[in-house]
Coordinates of C-alpha atoms and ligand atoms in Angstrom, one line a residue:
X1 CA 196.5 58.3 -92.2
X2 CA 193.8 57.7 -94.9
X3 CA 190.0 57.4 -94.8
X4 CA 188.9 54.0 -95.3
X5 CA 186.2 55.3 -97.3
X6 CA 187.4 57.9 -99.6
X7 CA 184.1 59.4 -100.7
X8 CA 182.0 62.1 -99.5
X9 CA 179.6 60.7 -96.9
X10 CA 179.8 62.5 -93.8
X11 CA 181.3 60.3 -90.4
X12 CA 179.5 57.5 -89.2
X13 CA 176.6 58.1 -87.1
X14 CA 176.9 62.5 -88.0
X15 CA 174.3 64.0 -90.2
X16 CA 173.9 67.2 -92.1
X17 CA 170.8 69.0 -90.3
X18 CA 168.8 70.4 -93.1
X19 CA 166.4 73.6 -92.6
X20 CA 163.2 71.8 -91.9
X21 CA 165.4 69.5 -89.4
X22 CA 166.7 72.5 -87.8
X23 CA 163.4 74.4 -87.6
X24 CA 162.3 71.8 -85.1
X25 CA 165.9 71.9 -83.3
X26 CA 165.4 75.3 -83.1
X27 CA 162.1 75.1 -81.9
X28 CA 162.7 72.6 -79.4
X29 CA 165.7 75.0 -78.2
X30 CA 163.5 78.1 -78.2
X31 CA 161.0 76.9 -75.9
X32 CA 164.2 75.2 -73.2
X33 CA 165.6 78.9 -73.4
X34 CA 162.3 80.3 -72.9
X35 CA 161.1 77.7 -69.7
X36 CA 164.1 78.2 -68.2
X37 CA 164.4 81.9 -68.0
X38 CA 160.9 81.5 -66.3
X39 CA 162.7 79.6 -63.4
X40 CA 165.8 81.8 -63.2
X41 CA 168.8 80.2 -65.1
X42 CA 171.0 81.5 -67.3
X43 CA 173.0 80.6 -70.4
X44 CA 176.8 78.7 -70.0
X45 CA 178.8 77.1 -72.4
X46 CA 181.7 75.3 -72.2
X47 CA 184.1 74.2 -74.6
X48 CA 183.6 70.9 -77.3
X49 CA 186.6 70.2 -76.2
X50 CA 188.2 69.5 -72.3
X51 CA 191.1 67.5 -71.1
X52 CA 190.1 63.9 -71.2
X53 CA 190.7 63.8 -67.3
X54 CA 187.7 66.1 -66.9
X55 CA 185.3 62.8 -68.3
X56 CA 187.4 60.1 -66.8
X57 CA 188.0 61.2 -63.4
X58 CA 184.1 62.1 -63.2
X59 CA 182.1 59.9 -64.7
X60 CA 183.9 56.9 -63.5
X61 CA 185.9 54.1 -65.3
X62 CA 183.6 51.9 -65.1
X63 CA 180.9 53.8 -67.3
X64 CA 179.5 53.3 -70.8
X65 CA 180.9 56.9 -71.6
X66 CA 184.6 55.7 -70.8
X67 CA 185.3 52.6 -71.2
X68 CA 183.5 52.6 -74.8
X69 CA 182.0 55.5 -76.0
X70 CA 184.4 58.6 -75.9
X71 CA 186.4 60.2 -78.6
X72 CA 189.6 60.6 -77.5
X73 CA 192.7 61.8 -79.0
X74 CA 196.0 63.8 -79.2
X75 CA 196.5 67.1 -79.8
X76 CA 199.6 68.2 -81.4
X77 CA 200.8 69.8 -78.7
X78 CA 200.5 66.3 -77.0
X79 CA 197.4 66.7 -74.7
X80 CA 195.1 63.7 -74.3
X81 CA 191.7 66.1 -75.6
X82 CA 188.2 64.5 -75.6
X83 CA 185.1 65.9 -77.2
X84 CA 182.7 66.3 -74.7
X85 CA 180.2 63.2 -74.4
X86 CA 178.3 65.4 -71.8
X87 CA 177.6 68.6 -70.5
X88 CA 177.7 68.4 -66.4
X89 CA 181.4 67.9 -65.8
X90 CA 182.3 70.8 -68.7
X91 CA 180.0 72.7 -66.3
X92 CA 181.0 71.6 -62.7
X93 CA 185.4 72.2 -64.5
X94 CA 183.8 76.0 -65.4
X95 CA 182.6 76.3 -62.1
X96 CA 186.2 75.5 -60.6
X97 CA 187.9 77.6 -63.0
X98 CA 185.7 80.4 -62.7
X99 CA 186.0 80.9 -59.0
X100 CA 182.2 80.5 -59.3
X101 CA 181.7 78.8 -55.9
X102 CA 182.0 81.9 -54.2
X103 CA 178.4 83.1 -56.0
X104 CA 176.2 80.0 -55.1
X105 CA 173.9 79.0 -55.4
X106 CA 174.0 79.1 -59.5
X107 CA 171.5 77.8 -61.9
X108 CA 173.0 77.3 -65.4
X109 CA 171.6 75.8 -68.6
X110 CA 173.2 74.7 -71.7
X111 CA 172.9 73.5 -75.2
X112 CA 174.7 71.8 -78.1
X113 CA 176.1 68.9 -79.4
X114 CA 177.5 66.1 -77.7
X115 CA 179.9 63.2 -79.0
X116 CA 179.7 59.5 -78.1
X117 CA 180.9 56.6 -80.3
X118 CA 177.4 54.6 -79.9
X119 CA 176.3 52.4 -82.6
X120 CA 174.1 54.6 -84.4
X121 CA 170.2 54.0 -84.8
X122 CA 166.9 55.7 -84.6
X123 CA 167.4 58.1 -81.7
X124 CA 171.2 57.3 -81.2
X125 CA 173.7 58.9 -83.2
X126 CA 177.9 59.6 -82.5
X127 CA 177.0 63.3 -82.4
X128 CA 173.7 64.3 -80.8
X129 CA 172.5 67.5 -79.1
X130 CA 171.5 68.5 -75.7
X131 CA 169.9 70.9 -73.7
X132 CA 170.2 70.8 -69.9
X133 CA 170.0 72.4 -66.6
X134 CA 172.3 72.1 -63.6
X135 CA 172.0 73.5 -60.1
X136 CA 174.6 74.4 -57.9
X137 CA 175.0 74.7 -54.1
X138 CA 171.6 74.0 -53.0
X139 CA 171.5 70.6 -50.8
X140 CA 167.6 70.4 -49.6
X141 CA 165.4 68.6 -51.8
X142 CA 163.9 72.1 -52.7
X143 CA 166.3 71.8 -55.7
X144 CA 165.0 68.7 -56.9
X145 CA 161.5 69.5 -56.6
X146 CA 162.0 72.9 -58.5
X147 CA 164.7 71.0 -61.1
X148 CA 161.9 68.4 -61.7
X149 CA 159.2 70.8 -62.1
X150 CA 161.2 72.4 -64.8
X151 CA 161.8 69.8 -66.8
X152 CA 158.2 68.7 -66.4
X153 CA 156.5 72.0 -67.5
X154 CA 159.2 72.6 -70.7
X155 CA 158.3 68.7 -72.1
X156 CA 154.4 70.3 -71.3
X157 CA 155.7 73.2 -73.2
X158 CA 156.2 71.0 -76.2
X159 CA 153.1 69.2 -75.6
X160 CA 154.6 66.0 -75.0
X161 CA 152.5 65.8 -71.3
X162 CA 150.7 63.0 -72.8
X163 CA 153.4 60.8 -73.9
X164 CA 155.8 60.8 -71.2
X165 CA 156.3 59.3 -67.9
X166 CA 158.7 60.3 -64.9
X167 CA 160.1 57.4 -63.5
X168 CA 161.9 58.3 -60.4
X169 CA 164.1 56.6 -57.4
X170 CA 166.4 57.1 -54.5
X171 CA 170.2 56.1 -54.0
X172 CA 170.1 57.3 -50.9
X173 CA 173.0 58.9 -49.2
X174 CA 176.8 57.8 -49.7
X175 CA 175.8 55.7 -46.0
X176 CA 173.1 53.9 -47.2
X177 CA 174.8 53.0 -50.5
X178 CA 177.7 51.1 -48.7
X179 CA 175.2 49.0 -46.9
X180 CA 173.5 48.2 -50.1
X181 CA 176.4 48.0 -51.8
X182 CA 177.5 45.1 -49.5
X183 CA 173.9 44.0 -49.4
X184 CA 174.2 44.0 -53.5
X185 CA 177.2 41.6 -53.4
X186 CA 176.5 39.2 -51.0
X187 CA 173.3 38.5 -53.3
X188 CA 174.7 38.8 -56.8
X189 CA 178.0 36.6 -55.4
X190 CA 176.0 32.9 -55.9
X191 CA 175.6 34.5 -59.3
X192 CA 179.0 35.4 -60.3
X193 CA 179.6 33.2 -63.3
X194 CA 176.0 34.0 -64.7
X195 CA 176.6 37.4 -64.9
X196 CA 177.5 39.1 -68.9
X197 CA 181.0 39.8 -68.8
X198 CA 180.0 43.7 -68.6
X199 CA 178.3 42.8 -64.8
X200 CA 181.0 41.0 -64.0
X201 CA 183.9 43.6 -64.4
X202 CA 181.7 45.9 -62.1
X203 CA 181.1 43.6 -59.7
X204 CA 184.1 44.8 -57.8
X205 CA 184.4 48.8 -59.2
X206 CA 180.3 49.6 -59.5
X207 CA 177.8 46.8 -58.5
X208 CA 174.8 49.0 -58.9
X209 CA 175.6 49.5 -62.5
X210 CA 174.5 45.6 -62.9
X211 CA 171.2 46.6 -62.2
X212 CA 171.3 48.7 -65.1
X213 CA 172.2 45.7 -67.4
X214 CA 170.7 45.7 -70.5
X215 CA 171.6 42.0 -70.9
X216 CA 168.6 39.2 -70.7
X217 CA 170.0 36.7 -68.5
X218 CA 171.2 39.6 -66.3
X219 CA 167.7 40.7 -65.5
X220 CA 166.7 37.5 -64.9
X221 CA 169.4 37.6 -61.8
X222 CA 168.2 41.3 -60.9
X223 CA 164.9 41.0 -61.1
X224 CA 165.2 39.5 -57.4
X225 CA 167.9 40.9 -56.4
X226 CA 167.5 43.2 -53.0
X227 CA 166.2 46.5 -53.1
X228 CA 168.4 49.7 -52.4
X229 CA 164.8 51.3 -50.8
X230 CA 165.7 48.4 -48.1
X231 CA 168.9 50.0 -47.1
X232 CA 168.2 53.9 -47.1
X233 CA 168.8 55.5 -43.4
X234 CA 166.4 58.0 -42.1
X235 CA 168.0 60.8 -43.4
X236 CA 168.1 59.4 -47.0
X237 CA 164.2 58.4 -46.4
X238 CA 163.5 61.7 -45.4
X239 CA 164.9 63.4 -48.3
X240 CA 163.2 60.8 -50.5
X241 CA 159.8 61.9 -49.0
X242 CA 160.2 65.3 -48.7
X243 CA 161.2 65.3 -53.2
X244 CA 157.9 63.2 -53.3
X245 CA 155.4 65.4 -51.3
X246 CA 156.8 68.1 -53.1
X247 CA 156.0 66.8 -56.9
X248 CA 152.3 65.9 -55.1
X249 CA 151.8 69.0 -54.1
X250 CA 152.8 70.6 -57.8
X251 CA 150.8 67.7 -59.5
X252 CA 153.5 66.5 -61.5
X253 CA 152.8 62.5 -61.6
X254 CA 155.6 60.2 -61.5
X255 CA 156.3 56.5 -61.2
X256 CA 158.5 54.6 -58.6
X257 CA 161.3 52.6 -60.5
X258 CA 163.6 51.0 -58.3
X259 CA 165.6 50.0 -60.9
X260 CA 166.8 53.5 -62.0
X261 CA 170.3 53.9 -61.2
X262 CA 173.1 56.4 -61.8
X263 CA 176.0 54.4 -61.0
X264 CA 179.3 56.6 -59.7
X265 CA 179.8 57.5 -55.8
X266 CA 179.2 61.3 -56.7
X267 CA 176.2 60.5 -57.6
X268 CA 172.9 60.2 -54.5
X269 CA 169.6 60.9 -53.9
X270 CA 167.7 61.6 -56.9
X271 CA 167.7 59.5 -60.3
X272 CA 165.0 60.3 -62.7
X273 CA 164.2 60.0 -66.2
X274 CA 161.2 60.9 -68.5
X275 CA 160.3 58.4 -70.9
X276 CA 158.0 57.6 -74.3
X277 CA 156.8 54.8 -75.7
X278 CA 156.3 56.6 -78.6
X279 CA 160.2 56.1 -79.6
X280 CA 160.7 52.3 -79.5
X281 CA 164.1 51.5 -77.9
X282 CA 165.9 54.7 -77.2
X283 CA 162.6 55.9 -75.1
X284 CA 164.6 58.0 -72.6
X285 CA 163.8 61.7 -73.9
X286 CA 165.1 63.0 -70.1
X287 CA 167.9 62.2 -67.3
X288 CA 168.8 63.3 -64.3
X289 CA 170.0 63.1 -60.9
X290 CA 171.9 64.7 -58.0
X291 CA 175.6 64.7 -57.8
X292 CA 176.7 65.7 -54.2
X293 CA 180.5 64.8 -54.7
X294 CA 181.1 66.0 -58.4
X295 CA 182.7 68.9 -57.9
X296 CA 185.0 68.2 -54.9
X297 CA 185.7 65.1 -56.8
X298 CA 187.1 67.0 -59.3
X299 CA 189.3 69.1 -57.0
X300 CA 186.9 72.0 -55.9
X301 CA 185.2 73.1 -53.1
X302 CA 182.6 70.4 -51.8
X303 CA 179.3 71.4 -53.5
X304 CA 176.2 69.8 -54.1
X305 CA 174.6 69.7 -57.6
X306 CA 171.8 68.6 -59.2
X307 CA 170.6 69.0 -63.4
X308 CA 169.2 67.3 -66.3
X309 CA 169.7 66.5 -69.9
X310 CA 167.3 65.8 -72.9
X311 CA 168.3 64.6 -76.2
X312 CA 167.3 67.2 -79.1
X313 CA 166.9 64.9 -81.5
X314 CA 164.7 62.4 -79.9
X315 CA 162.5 65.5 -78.7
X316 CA 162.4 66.3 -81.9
X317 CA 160.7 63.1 -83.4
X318 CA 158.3 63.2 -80.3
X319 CA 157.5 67.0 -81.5
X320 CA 157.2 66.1 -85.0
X321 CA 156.0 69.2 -86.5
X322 CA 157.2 72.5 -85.4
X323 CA 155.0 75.5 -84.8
X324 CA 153.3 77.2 -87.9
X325 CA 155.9 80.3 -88.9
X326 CA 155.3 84.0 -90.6
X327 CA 153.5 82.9 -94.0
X328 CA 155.7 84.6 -97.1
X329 CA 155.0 87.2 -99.8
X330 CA 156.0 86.6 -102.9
X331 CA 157.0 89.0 -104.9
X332 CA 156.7 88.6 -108.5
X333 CA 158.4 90.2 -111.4
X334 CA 156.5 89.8 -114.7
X335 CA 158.1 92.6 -117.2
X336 CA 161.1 92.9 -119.2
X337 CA 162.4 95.9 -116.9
X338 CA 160.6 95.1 -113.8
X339 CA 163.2 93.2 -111.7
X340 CA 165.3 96.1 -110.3
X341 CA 161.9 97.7 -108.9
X342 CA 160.8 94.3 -107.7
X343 CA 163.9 94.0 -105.2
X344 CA 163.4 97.4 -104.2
X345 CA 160.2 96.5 -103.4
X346 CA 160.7 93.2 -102.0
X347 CA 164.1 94.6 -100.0
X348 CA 161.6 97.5 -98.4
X349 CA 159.4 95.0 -97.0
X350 CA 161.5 92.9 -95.8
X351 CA 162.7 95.9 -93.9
X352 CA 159.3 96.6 -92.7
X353 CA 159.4 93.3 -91.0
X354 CA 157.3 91.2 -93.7
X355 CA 159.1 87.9 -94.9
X356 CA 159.4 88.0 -98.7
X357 CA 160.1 85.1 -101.2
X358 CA 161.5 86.8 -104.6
X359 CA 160.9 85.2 -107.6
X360 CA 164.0 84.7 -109.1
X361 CA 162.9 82.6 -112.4
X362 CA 160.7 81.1 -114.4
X363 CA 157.4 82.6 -116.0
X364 CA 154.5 83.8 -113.9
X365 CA 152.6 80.7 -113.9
X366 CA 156.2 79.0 -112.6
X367 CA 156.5 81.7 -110.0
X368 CA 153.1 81.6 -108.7
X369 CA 153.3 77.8 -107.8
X370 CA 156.4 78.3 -106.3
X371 CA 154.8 80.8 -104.2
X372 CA 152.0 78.4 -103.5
X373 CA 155.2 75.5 -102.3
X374 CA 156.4 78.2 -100.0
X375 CA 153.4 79.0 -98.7
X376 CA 152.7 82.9 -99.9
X377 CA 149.8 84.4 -98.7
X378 CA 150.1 87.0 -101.0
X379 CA 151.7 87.8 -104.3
X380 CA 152.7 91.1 -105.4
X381 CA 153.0 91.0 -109.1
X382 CA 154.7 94.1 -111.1
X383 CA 154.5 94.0 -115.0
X384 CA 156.0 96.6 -116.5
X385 CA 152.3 98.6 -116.9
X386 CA 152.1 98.2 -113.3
X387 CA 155.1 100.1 -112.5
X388 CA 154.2 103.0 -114.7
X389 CA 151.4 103.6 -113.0
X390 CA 153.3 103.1 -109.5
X391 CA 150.6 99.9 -109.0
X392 CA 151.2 96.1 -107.8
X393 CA 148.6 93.9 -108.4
X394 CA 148.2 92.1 -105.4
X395 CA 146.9 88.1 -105.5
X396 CA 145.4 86.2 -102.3
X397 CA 147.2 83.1 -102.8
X398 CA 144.5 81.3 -100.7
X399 CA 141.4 83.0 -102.6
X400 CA 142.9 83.4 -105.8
X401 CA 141.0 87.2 -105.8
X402 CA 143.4 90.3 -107.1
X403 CA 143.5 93.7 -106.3
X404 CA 145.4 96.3 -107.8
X405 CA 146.7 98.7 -104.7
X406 CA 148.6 102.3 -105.0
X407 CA 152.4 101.3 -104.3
X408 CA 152.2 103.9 -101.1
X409 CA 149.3 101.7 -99.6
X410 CA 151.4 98.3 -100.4
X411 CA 152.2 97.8 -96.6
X412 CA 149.0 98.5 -95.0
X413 CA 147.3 96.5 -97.7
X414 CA 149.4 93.4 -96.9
X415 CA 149.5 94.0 -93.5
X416 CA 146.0 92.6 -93.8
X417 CA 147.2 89.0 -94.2
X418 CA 149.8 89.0 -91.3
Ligands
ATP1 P1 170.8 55.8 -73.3 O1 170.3 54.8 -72.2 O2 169.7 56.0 -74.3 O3 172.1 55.5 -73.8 P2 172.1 57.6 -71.6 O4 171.8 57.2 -70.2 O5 173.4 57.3 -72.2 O6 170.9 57.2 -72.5 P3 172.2 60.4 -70.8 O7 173.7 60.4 -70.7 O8 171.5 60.4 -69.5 O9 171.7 59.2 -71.7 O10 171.8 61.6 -71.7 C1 170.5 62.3 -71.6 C2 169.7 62.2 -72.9 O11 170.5 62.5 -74.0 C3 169.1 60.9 -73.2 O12 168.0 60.7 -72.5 C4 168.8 61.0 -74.7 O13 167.6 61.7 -74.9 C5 170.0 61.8 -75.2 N1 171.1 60.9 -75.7 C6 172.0 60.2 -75.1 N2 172.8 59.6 -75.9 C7 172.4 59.9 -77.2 C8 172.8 59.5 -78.5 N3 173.8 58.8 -78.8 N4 172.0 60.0 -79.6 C9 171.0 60.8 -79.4 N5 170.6 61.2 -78.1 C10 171.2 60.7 -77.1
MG2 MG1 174.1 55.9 -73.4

């Protein structure tokens, strides 16, 4: 098979991340890695790549990521392989085929990209990145509180406390879901040819994904449809209250959204998300929720889970400008027989921990404002006089002032503008 466009733009909805793009990736991923060690969890990554069953059987067939959004193919060996679309059920398959039940409870994060055939725009593209968190084998709220917490203190982290809101609700337990459920259909049943033909299909497979429609006249149904808070037993109340008191108690501040659903059976309790307006559409920077029946619905031991995941990229725009980094040295070669002493010099700094820009071309004028683009605080510049008398002449790039320093004193004297 062919292309259909046979030139040289990468694949829909992919991008080439450029250095100052990835700086902020990075940064972004630096201070997840950092958070999270502070609350115990360590590093797991699974494949790109998983047997499509590991999606479909998990995340339902009713969902987004199925029925439209997965990329799915053949391998030449003829398994049906999918690039993962998501990070939990890579995990909650590791944690099966590692034996890894036997240790809980576990506390894993993760990070990379992600692939979902999504019509691309700002903040959506086919192949994203994440970083999450999941918890394993704990069942008491503790885990949400403390799964919460984390998320809220690494968006803090980036500085983003300002801009964001936790929205947050209950499904209740697999009991009080049924009753809802039934509640849900009897409602929604005078409205059966109203609904989008999306809320339709799921009246009979996933009725509580309706309320997640995106679709106008949808809402308009919804927006009095009965509430799943209604049907919750005690026990689901309970656990509700007890996640609530806890982010109280931790001032993290939060907002009840009854609305906020996470569709499959596997999934209960807590849903939550942390959102911006500061990103137009795609505002959701931050999911979550807890998944009792994942991992036994995927053939393991029954254990309950509970984790997060926040777009990269949309943290990114929200982040904007990464932290200030190291400030260069330039160093400068001005003679006709200066350049092999200037990457001497240059390479033994560099070893000494400084970060050096070497002037590759151009005259000294050239050089300098390149040094300027990149930032220098310093230049080190060695004609070919300076080198015979073992000298640099040393420029504040900020001041303009020059000294001439011994080349034994180079470091200290730099050291100066670190
Ligand atoms: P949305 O409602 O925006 O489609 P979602 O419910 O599909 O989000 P999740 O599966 O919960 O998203 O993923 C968690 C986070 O990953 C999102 O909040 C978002 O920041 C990011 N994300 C999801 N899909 C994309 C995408 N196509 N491009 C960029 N980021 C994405
Ligand atoms: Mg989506």
């Amino acid at each position: 098979m062919t292309s259909k466009k046979n030139n040289l733009q990468p694949v829909r909805g992919t991008q080439d991340i450029l250095p100052e793009e990835n700086r902020l990736h990075r940064y972004v991923e630096s201070v997840a890695l950092r958070i999270t060690e502070l609350y115990g969890f360590g590093e797991i990554s699974t494949p790109l790549l998983e047997f499509t069953d590991v999606f479909s059987r998990t995340l339902g067939d009713t969902s987004d990521i199925v029925t439209k959004e997965m990329y799915t193919f053949r391998d030449r060996g003829g398994d049906c392989l999918t690039l993962r679309p998501e990070g939990t059920a890579g995990v909650a398959r590791a944690l099966i085929s590692n034996g890894l039940a036997q240790n809980l409870p576990l506390k894993y994060f993760y990070r990379g990209p992600m692939f979902r055939y999504e019509r691309p725009q700002k903040g959506r593209r086919r192949q994203f990145h994440q970083v999450g968190v999941e918890v394993l084998g704990v069942a008491s709220s503790h885990a949400d509180i403390e799964v919460i917490a984390l998320a809220h203190h690494f968006l803090s982290a980036l500085g983003l406390d300002h801009i964001i809101t936790l929205e947050l609700n209950t499904l209740g337990d697999l009991e009080s879901r049924r009753s809802y459920r039934a509640t849900l259909l009897n409602y929604l049943a005078v409205y059966k040819d109203d609904l989008s033909d999306d809320s339709r299909a799921r009246l009979e497979k996933n009725p509580l994904r309706i309320l997640d429609s995106k679709d106008e006249g949808d809402r308009h149904i919804i927006a009095d449809a009965p509430l799943l808070k209604d049907s919750l037993n005690d026990a689901s109340r309970h656990f509700f209250e007890d996640l609530q008191e806890g982010l109280v108690r931790l001032s993290i501040p939060y907002k009840l959204n009854d609305k906020l659903v996470r569709g499959m059976d596997y999934y209960c309790h807590t849903a939550f998300e942390f959102t911006s307006t500061d990103l137009g559409a795609q505002g959701t920077v931050l999911a979550g929720g807890r998944y009792d029946g994942l991992v036994s619905e995927m053939g393991g031991p029954v254990t309950p889970g509970i984790g997060w995941a926040a777009g990269v990229e949309r943290l990114s725009m929200l982040v904007n400008t990464p932290p200030e980094e190291q400030r260069p040295i330039a160093v400068i070669p001005t003679g006709q027989d200066t350049t092999s002493d200037a990457l001497m010099i240059a390479h033994q700094l560099r070893r000494k921990g400084f970060r050096v820009e070497y002037g590759y071309t151009g005259n000294v004028g050239k050089r300098l404002k390149r040094a300027n683009a990149a930032n220098a605080c310093a230049a080190v510049i060695l004609g070919d006089d300076e080198i015979s008398r073992n000298v640099g002449l040393i420029r504040d790039m900020d001041s303009g002032k020059q000294t001439e320093v011994s080349m034994d004193l180079i470091d200290d004297f730099l050291s100066k503008f670190r």
